[in-house]
CSV table of C-alpha atoms and ligand atoms in Angstrom, one decimal:
chain,number,residue,atom,x,y,z
Q,1,MET,CA,-73.8,122.4,-31.8
Q,2,LYS,CA,-74.8,118.6,-32.1
Q,3,ASN,CA,-72.7,117.8,-28.9
Q,4,PHE,CA,-74.3,120.7,-27.0
Q,5,LEU,CA,-77.7,119.5,-27.7
Q,6,THR,CA,-76.7,115.9,-26.8
Q,7,SER,CA,-75.5,117.1,-23.6
Q,8,ILE,CA,-78.7,119.0,-22.9
Q,9,PHE,CA,-80.6,115.9,-23.8
Q,10,ILE,CA,-78.6,113.5,-21.6
Q,11,LEU,CA,-78.8,116.3,-18.6
Q,12,ALA,CA,-82.5,116.4,-19.0
Q,13,ASN,CA,-82.7,112.7,-19.1
Q,14,LEU,CA,-80.7,112.5,-15.8
Q,15,ILE,CA,-82.9,115.1,-14.1
Q,16,SER,CA,-86.3,113.4,-15.1
Q,17,PHE,CA,-85.1,110.1,-14.0
Q,18,GLY,CA,-82.8,111.4,-11.0
Q,19,GLN,CA,-85.2,110.9,-8.4
Q,20,ASN,CA,-86.1,107.5,-9.6
Q,21,VAL,CA,-84.1,104.9,-11.6
Q,22,THR,CA,-82.0,105.2,-14.7
Q,23,VAL,CA,-82.6,103.3,-18.0
Q,24,GLU,CA,-79.3,101.6,-17.1
Q,25,GLU,CA,-80.7,100.5,-13.7
Q,26,LEU,CA,-84.0,99.1,-15.2
Q,27,TRP,CA,-82.0,97.1,-18.0
Q,28,LYS,CA,-80.2,95.7,-15.3
Q,29,MET,CA,-83.1,94.7,-13.4
Q,30,TYR,CA,-84.3,93.3,-16.6
Q,31,SER,CA,-81.2,91.1,-17.1
Q,32,SER,CA,-81.7,89.7,-13.7
Q,33,HIS,CA,-85.3,88.9,-14.5
Q,34,ASP,CA,-86.9,91.1,-12.0
Q,35,LEU,CA,-89.7,91.9,-14.6
Q,36,ILE,CA,-92.6,93.0,-12.5
Q,37,SER,CA,-90.2,95.5,-10.7
Q,38,VAL,CA,-89.0,96.9,-14.2
Q,39,ILE,CA,-92.7,97.5,-15.3
Q,40,GLU,CA,-93.6,99.1,-11.9
Q,41,LYS,CA,-90.6,101.4,-12.1
Q,42,ALA,CA,-90.7,102.1,-15.7
Q,43,LYS,CA,-94.5,102.9,-16.2
Q,44,PRO,CA,-94.4,106.2,-14.1
Q,45,LEU,CA,-91.2,107.3,-16.0
Q,46,LEU,CA,-93.1,106.9,-19.1
Q,47,GLU,CA,-95.8,109.2,-18.3
Q,48,ASN,CA,-93.4,112.2,-18.6
Q,49,ASP,CA,-91.9,110.9,-21.7
Q,50,PRO,CA,-94.3,108.7,-23.4
Q,51,ASN,CA,-92.3,108.3,-26.7
Q,52,ASN,CA,-89.1,107.2,-24.9
Q,53,ILE,CA,-88.0,104.3,-26.8
Q,54,ASN,CA,-85.7,102.7,-24.4
Q,55,LEU,CA,-89.0,102.8,-21.7
Q,56,ASN,CA,-91.3,101.5,-24.3
Q,57,LEU,CA,-88.7,98.6,-25.4
Q,58,ILE,CA,-88.0,97.7,-21.6
Q,59,ILE,CA,-91.9,97.4,-20.7
Q,60,GLY,CA,-92.5,95.5,-24.0
Q,61,ARG,CA,-89.8,93.1,-23.4
Q,62,SER,CA,-90.7,92.4,-19.7
Q,63,TYR,CA,-94.2,91.9,-20.6
Q,64,THR,CA,-93.3,89.5,-23.3
Q,65,ASP,CA,-91.0,87.3,-21.1
Q,66,LEU,CA,-94.1,87.2,-18.6
Q,67,THR,CA,-96.2,85.8,-21.4
Q,68,GLU,CA,-98.3,88.7,-21.4
Q,69,PHE,CA,-98.2,89.2,-25.2
Q,70,LYS,CA,-101.1,91.2,-25.6
Q,71,ASN,CA,-100.1,93.8,-23.1
Q,72,ALA,CA,-96.6,93.9,-24.6
Q,73,ILE,CA,-97.5,95.0,-28.2
Q,74,PRO,CA,-98.3,98.5,-27.7
Q,75,TYR,CA,-95.0,99.2,-26.2
Q,76,LEU,CA,-93.0,97.4,-28.8
Q,77,GLU,CA,-94.9,99.1,-31.5
Q,78,LEU,CA,-94.3,102.4,-30.3
Q,79,THR,CA,-90.7,101.6,-30.2
Q,80,VAL,CA,-90.6,100.6,-33.6
Q,81,LYS,CA,-92.3,103.9,-34.8
Q,82,ASN,CA,-90.2,106.2,-32.9
Q,83,ASP,CA,-86.9,104.7,-33.3
Q,84,SER,CA,-86.1,106.7,-36.6
Q,85,ASN,CA,-82.5,105.8,-36.5
Q,86,ASN,CA,-83.2,102.0,-36.9
Q,87,THR,CA,-81.0,101.1,-33.7
Q,88,TRP,CA,-80.7,98.0,-31.7
Q,89,LEU,CA,-83.9,99.2,-29.9
Q,90,LYS,CA,-85.9,98.8,-33.0
Q,91,ALA,CA,-84.4,95.5,-34.0
Q,92,TRP,CA,-85.2,93.7,-30.6
Q,93,ALA,CA,-88.8,95.6,-30.5
Q,94,LEU,CA,-89.3,93.8,-34.0
Q,95,GLY,CA,-87.9,90.5,-32.8
Q,96,TYR,CA,-90.3,90.5,-29.7
Q,97,LEU,CA,-93.3,91.8,-31.9
Q,98,GLY,CA,-92.7,88.7,-34.0
Q,99,THR,CA,-92.8,86.3,-30.9
Q,100,CYS,CA,-96.0,88.2,-29.5
Q,101,TYR,CA,-97.9,88.2,-32.7
Q,102,PHE,CA,-97.0,84.5,-33.0
Q,103,MET,CA,-98.1,83.5,-29.7
Q,104,LEU,CA,-101.4,85.4,-30.5
Q,105,GLN,CA,-101.9,83.4,-33.7
Q,106,ASP,CA,-101.5,86.3,-35.8
Q,107,TYR,CA,-99.1,84.7,-38.2
Q,108,ASN,CA,-99.0,87.5,-40.7
Q,109,ASN,CA,-97.9,90.1,-38.4
Q,110,SER,CA,-95.4,87.7,-36.8
Q,111,MET,CA,-93.9,86.9,-40.1
Q,112,LYS,CA,-93.7,90.6,-41.2
Q,113,ALA,CA,-92.1,91.6,-37.8
Q,114,THR,CA,-89.7,88.8,-37.5
Q,115,LYS,CA,-88.3,89.2,-41.1
Q,116,GLU,CA,-88.0,92.9,-40.7
Q,117,CYS,CA,-85.7,92.2,-37.5
Q,118,TYR,CA,-83.7,90.1,-39.4
Q,119,GLN,CA,-83.4,92.2,-42.5
Q,120,LEU,CA,-82.7,95.4,-40.6
Q,121,ASN,CA,-79.3,93.3,-39.3
Q,122,VAL,CA,-78.2,96.0,-36.7
Q,123,THR,CA,-77.2,93.9,-33.7
Q,124,LYS,CA,-75.9,90.2,-33.8
Q,125,ASN,CA,-78.0,88.9,-31.1
Q,126,ALA,CA,-81.4,90.3,-32.3
Q,127,THR,CA,-80.6,89.2,-35.8
Q,128,GLN,CA,-79.9,85.6,-34.6
Q,129,TYR,CA,-83.1,85.8,-32.4
Q,130,ALA,CA,-85.1,86.6,-35.6
Q,131,TYR,CA,-83.3,83.9,-37.7
Q,132,LYS,CA,-83.7,81.4,-35.2
Q,133,ASN,CA,-87.5,82.0,-35.2
Q,134,ILE,CA,-87.9,82.3,-39.0
Q,135,LEU,CA,-86.7,78.5,-39.1
Q,136,LEU,CA,-88.6,77.4,-35.8
Q,137,PHE,CA,-91.9,79.3,-36.9
Q,138,GLY,CA,-91.9,78.1,-40.5
Q,139,PHE,CA,-91.4,81.6,-42.3
Q,140,ASP,CA,-88.3,80.6,-44.2
Q,141,ASP,CA,-88.8,80.0,-47.9
Q,142,PHE,CA,-88.0,76.3,-47.3
Q,143,TYR,CA,-91.6,75.8,-46.1
Q,144,LYS,CA,-93.1,77.7,-49.0
Q,145,ASN,CA,-94.8,74.5,-50.4
Q,146,TRP,CA,-95.8,73.0,-47.3
Q,147,LYS,CA,-99.3,72.2,-46.6
Q,148,ILE,CA,-100.8,74.1,-43.7
Q,149,VAL,CA,-104.2,72.3,-41.9
Q,150,GLU,CA,-105.7,73.4,-38.9
Q,151,SER,CA,-107.6,71.2,-36.4
Q,152,ASP,CA,-109.1,71.8,-33.0
Q,153,HIS,CA,-105.8,71.8,-31.1
Q,154,PHE,CA,-103.3,72.2,-33.9
Q,155,ARG,CA,-102.0,74.0,-36.9
Q,156,PHE,CA,-100.1,71.4,-38.9
Q,157,HIS,CA,-97.5,71.9,-41.4
Q,158,PHE,CA,-96.7,69.0,-43.8
Q,159,GLN,CA,-93.7,68.8,-45.8
Q,160,ASN,CA,-95.0,66.0,-48.2
Q,161,MET,CA,-98.0,64.0,-47.4
Q,162,GLY,CA,-100.9,62.9,-49.3
Q,163,ASP,CA,-104.5,64.3,-48.6
Q,164,LEU,CA,-105.9,60.8,-47.1
Q,165,ASP,CA,-102.7,60.3,-44.8
Q,166,ILE,CA,-103.0,63.8,-43.7
Q,167,LYS,CA,-106.8,63.5,-42.6
Q,168,ASN,CA,-105.8,60.2,-40.6
Q,169,TYR,CA,-102.6,61.8,-39.1
Q,170,ILE,CA,-104.8,64.8,-37.9
Q,171,SER,CA,-107.5,62.7,-36.6
Q,172,SER,CA,-105.2,60.3,-34.5
Q,173,ARG,CA,-103.3,63.3,-32.9
Q,174,GLU,CA,-106.6,65.0,-32.1
Q,175,VAL,CA,-107.4,61.6,-30.1
Q,176,THR,CA,-103.9,61.3,-28.6
Q,177,ILE,CA,-103.8,65.1,-27.4
Q,178,GLN,CA,-107.3,64.7,-25.6
Q,179,ASN,CA,-106.2,61.4,-24.0
Q,180,ILE,CA,-102.9,62.9,-22.7
Q,181,ASN,CA,-104.4,65.9,-21.5
Q,182,LYS,CA,-106.9,64.0,-19.3
Q,183,PHE,CA,-104.1,63.7,-17.2
Q,184,PHE,CA,-102.5,67.1,-17.3
Q,185,ASN,CA,-105.6,69.2,-17.7
Q,186,SER,CA,-103.6,71.9,-19.2
Q,187,LYS,CA,-104.8,75.0,-20.7
Q,188,LEU,CA,-102.3,75.8,-23.9
Q,189,PRO,CA,-101.8,79.5,-24.7
Q,190,LYS,CA,-102.5,78.7,-28.5
Q,191,LYS,CA,-102.9,75.9,-30.9
Q,192,ILE,CA,-99.7,73.7,-31.4
Q,193,ASP,CA,-97.8,74.5,-34.4
Q,194,PHE,CA,-97.1,70.8,-35.6
Q,195,PHE,CA,-94.4,70.4,-38.3
Q,196,VAL,CA,-94.4,67.0,-39.9
Q,197,TRP,CA,-91.1,66.4,-41.8
Q,198,ASP,CA,-90.9,63.8,-44.5
Q,199,SER,CA,-87.2,63.9,-44.4
Q,200,ARG,CA,-84.7,64.2,-41.4
Q,201,GLU,CA,-81.9,65.1,-43.6
Q,202,ASP,CA,-83.8,68.2,-44.6
Q,203,ALA,CA,-84.7,69.2,-40.9
Q,204,LYS,CA,-81.0,68.5,-39.9
Q,205,LYS,CA,-79.7,70.7,-42.8
Q,206,LEU,CA,-82.2,73.8,-42.3
Q,207,LEU,CA,-82.7,73.6,-38.2
Q,208,GLY,CA,-79.4,72.1,-37.3
Q,209,ALA,CA,-81.0,69.8,-35.2
Q,210,ASN,CA,-82.2,65.9,-35.1
Q,211,LEU,CA,-85.9,65.5,-35.3
Q,212,GLY,CA,-88.0,65.4,-33.3
Q,213,PHE,CA,-88.0,68.4,-30.8
Q,214,ALA,CA,-90.5,70.7,-29.0
Q,215,ASP,CA,-90.2,74.2,-28.2
Q,216,PRO,CA,-93.0,74.4,-25.4
Q,217,GLY,CA,-92.7,78.2,-24.7
Q,218,SER,CA,-93.8,78.7,-28.4
Q,219,CYS,CA,-96.0,75.6,-28.6
Q,220,ILE,CA,-94.0,74.3,-31.3
Q,221,VAL,CA,-93.2,70.7,-32.4
Q,222,HIS,CA,-91.1,69.5,-35.2
Q,223,SER,CA,-91.6,65.8,-35.7
Q,224,HIS,CA,-90.8,63.2,-38.3
Q,225,TYR,CA,-93.8,61.6,-39.4
Q,226,GLN,CA,-92.9,58.3,-38.4
Q,227,GLN,CA,-92.4,59.4,-34.6
Q,228,THR,CA,-94.5,58.4,-31.6
Q,229,LYS,CA,-97.8,60.0,-31.5
Q,230,GLY,CA,-97.5,61.4,-27.9
Q,231,HIS,CA,-93.8,62.1,-27.0
Q,232,GLU,CA,-93.3,65.6,-28.6
Q,233,MET,CA,-96.7,67.0,-27.7
Q,234,THR,CA,-96.4,65.8,-23.9
Q,235,HIS,CA,-93.6,68.3,-24.0
Q,236,VAL,CA,-95.6,70.9,-24.8
Q,237,ILE,CA,-98.9,70.2,-22.8
Q,238,SER,CA,-97.0,69.3,-19.7
Q,239,ASN,CA,-95.3,72.6,-19.6
Q,240,TYR,CA,-98.4,74.3,-19.0
Q,241,SER,CA,-99.9,71.9,-16.1
Q,242,THR,CA,-98.0,74.0,-13.5
Q,243,LYS,CA,-95.5,76.7,-13.1
Q,244,ILE,CA,-92.1,75.4,-14.3
Q,245,ILE,CA,-89.0,76.5,-12.5
Q,246,ASN,CA,-86.8,73.6,-12.8
Q,247,LYS,CA,-86.4,70.7,-15.5
Q,248,THR,CA,-84.5,67.7,-15.2
Q,249,GLY,CA,-83.8,64.9,-18.3
Q,250,LEU,CA,-85.0,62.2,-16.0
Q,251,ILE,CA,-88.5,63.6,-15.1
Q,252,ASN,CA,-89.2,65.7,-18.3
Q,253,GLU,CA,-88.1,63.0,-20.8
Q,254,GLY,CA,-89.4,60.4,-18.4
Q,255,THR,CA,-92.9,62.2,-18.5
Q,256,SER,CA,-92.8,62.4,-22.5
Q,257,VAL,CA,-91.8,58.8,-22.8
Q,258,CYS,CA,-94.4,57.8,-20.5
Q,259,PHE,CA,-97.1,59.3,-22.4
Q,260,ASP,CA,-95.7,58.5,-25.9
Q,261,GLN,CA,-98.7,56.3,-26.6
Q,262,THR,CA,-96.6,53.4,-27.8
Q,263,ASN,CA,-96.8,49.8,-26.4
Q,264,GLN,CA,-93.2,49.0,-26.5
Q,265,ASN,CA,-91.9,46.9,-23.9
Q,266,LYS,CA,-89.8,49.4,-22.1
Q,267,GLU,CA,-88.8,47.0,-19.3
Q,268,GLN,CA,-87.5,44.4,-21.6
Q,269,ILE,CA,-85.5,47.1,-23.4
Q,270,VAL,CA,-84.0,48.2,-20.3
Q,271,LYS,CA,-83.2,44.9,-19.1
Q,272,ASP,CA,-81.6,43.9,-22.2
Q,273,TRP,CA,-79.4,47.0,-22.3
Q,274,LEU,CA,-78.4,46.7,-18.5
Q,275,LYS,CA,-77.2,42.9,-19.1
Q,276,ALA,CA,-75.5,43.7,-22.6
Q,277,ASN,CA,-73.6,46.4,-20.6
Q,278,ASP,CA,-72.9,44.8,-17.5
Q,279,LYS,CA,-74.5,47.7,-15.4
Q,280,LYS,CA,-77.0,48.2,-12.7
Q,281,VAL,CA,-79.7,51.0,-12.3
Q,282,VAL,CA,-78.9,53.9,-9.6
Q,283,ILE,CA,-81.7,56.1,-10.0
Q,284,GLY,CA,-79.8,58.9,-7.9
Q,285,ASP,CA,-77.0,58.9,-10.5
Q,286,ILE,CA,-79.1,59.0,-13.7
Q,287,TRP,CA,-81.0,62.1,-12.0
Q,288,GLY,CA,-78.0,64.1,-11.5
Q,289,ASN,CA,-75.9,62.9,-14.4
Q,290,TRP,CA,-78.6,62.6,-17.2
Q,291,LYS,CA,-76.2,63.3,-20.1
Q,292,ASN,CA,-73.9,60.6,-19.1
Q,293,TYR,CA,-76.3,57.9,-20.1
Q,294,PRO,CA,-77.2,56.7,-23.9
Q,295,GLU,CA,-80.7,57.7,-25.0
Q,296,GLU,CA,-81.4,54.0,-26.0
Q,297,PHE,CA,-81.2,53.2,-22.2
Q,298,SER,CA,-82.1,56.4,-20.3
Q,299,TYR,CA,-85.2,57.2,-22.3
Q,300,PRO,CA,-87.2,54.1,-21.8
Q,301,LEU,CA,-85.8,53.7,-18.2
Q,302,SER,CA,-87.0,57.3,-17.3
Q,303,GLY,CA,-90.4,56.6,-18.7
Q,304,LEU,CA,-90.7,53.6,-16.4
Q,305,PHE,CA,-89.6,55.7,-13.4
Q,306,VAL,CA,-91.9,58.4,-13.9
Q,307,LYS,CA,-94.9,55.6,-14.2
Q,308,GLU,CA,-93.7,54.4,-10.8
Q,309,LEU,CA,-93.9,57.8,-9.2
Q,310,ILE,CA,-97.5,58.3,-10.9
Q,311,ASP,CA,-98.5,54.9,-9.6
Q,312,ASN,CA,-97.1,55.3,-6.0
Q,313,PHE,CA,-97.9,59.0,-5.6
Q,314,GLY,CA,-100.9,60.0,-7.8
Q,315,ARG,CA,-101.7,62.6,-10.4
Q,316,GLU,CA,-102.1,65.6,-8.2
Q,317,LYS,CA,-98.7,65.2,-6.1
Q,318,PHE,CA,-97.0,64.4,-9.5
Q,319,ILE,CA,-98.0,67.5,-11.1
Q,320,GLU,CA,-97.1,69.4,-8.0
Q,321,PHE,CA,-93.8,68.0,-7.9
Q,322,PHE,CA,-93.5,68.4,-11.8
Q,323,GLY,CA,-92.9,72.1,-11.7
Q,324,ASN,CA,-89.4,71.6,-9.7
Q,325,GLN,CA,-88.0,68.4,-11.0
Q,326,SER,CA,-85.0,67.7,-8.6
Q,327,TYR,CA,-84.5,64.7,-6.2
Q,328,GLU,CA,-84.7,67.6,-3.4
Q,329,ASN,CA,-88.0,68.6,-4.1
Q,330,ALA,CA,-89.2,65.2,-4.7
Q,331,LYS,CA,-88.4,64.4,-1.2
Q,332,ILE,CA,-90.2,67.5,-0.3
Q,333,ILE,CA,-93.5,66.6,-2.2
Q,334,PHE,CA,-93.7,62.9,-1.9
Q,335,GLY,CA,-91.8,62.4,1.4
Q,336,ASP,CA,-90.0,59.6,3.1
Q,337,LYS,CA,-91.7,56.9,1.0
Q,338,LEU,CA,-89.7,58.1,-1.9
Q,339,ASP,CA,-86.7,56.5,-1.2
Q,340,LYS,CA,-88.4,53.4,-0.6
Q,341,VAL,CA,-90.0,53.6,-4.1
Q,342,ILE,CA,-86.7,54.3,-5.6
Q,343,LYS,CA,-85.1,51.2,-3.9
Q,344,ASP,CA,-87.8,49.0,-4.9
Q,345,PHE,CA,-87.8,50.2,-8.5
Q,346,GLU,CA,-83.9,49.6,-8.6
Q,347,ASN,CA,-84.3,46.0,-7.4
Q,348,LYS,CA,-87.2,45.2,-9.7
Q,349,THR,CA,-85.0,46.7,-12.6
Q,350,ASN,CA,-81.7,45.2,-11.7
Q,351,THR,CA,-83.0,41.6,-11.3
X,1,ZN,ZN1,-88.3,64.5,-25.3
């Protein structure tokens, strides 16, 4: 009897989707990031079948990936409510709800959904997605005794810092973000969740990564308390200065180094490294093979190069270029003068 009913159910599904697209086709479109079409095609199907968990999840995930978090929530909630068998659909709906609520700064609901996804443990990828966010968003028990302090632009999490130091830390970062954003003029979707670690070893153990790093899409920074004021927050701020379709190490790191607000002599560091290693700067090679160079050299070099681009071409052109950071796009935006600027930069640095 059950098989018979299932067949009827499948048949009914095929009929109702027959003239349009199937759920499988919608997931395929989702996988190829054709998100706006997914929503357009799924919505009419939902009218005849409003509690369909597949359709609701597809629409909810598409809105989330389009960073339309508020629009995503009703579809994801409906999936959770109607998936009484606790399948992978509910797991992903919960995981994505955790992200949406986090981006809307509803931290309680974000933690609740994310942990529920993790505890459901029905499909490996969703469980991993939730676990990564538990660590990144500060929901793990490890953060239980951290001090959370909000300011105008940040929600700070301090592992171990005295009240006076916290006060100074916050006021200096507030000044820094406003200075940096005078250039980028970005509108961030939320306050930056800024984790200030006392111990690099603890971070490495818990997160499996070296400090510091930023997750611009979630407006998150994990930083050691002694790291530069500007580097990691520039990763977040710059991410919202234009639509980003292609990042490269030279330009993306170079931008954060350029705005790190330190006054170290980067030119000297680069020249000393070149001399000690008997090497010459070839920008084209560093642009294409960023990972082949050690950070002690590539980071300061990239900061100098980005400054050179901004000095030569100005803020507006630079931000226009920043969305697609390849050499090819630089040629299109900056024109023929680019190659001369690169040549002059190489000559200046190599002597
Ligand atoms: Zn960086």
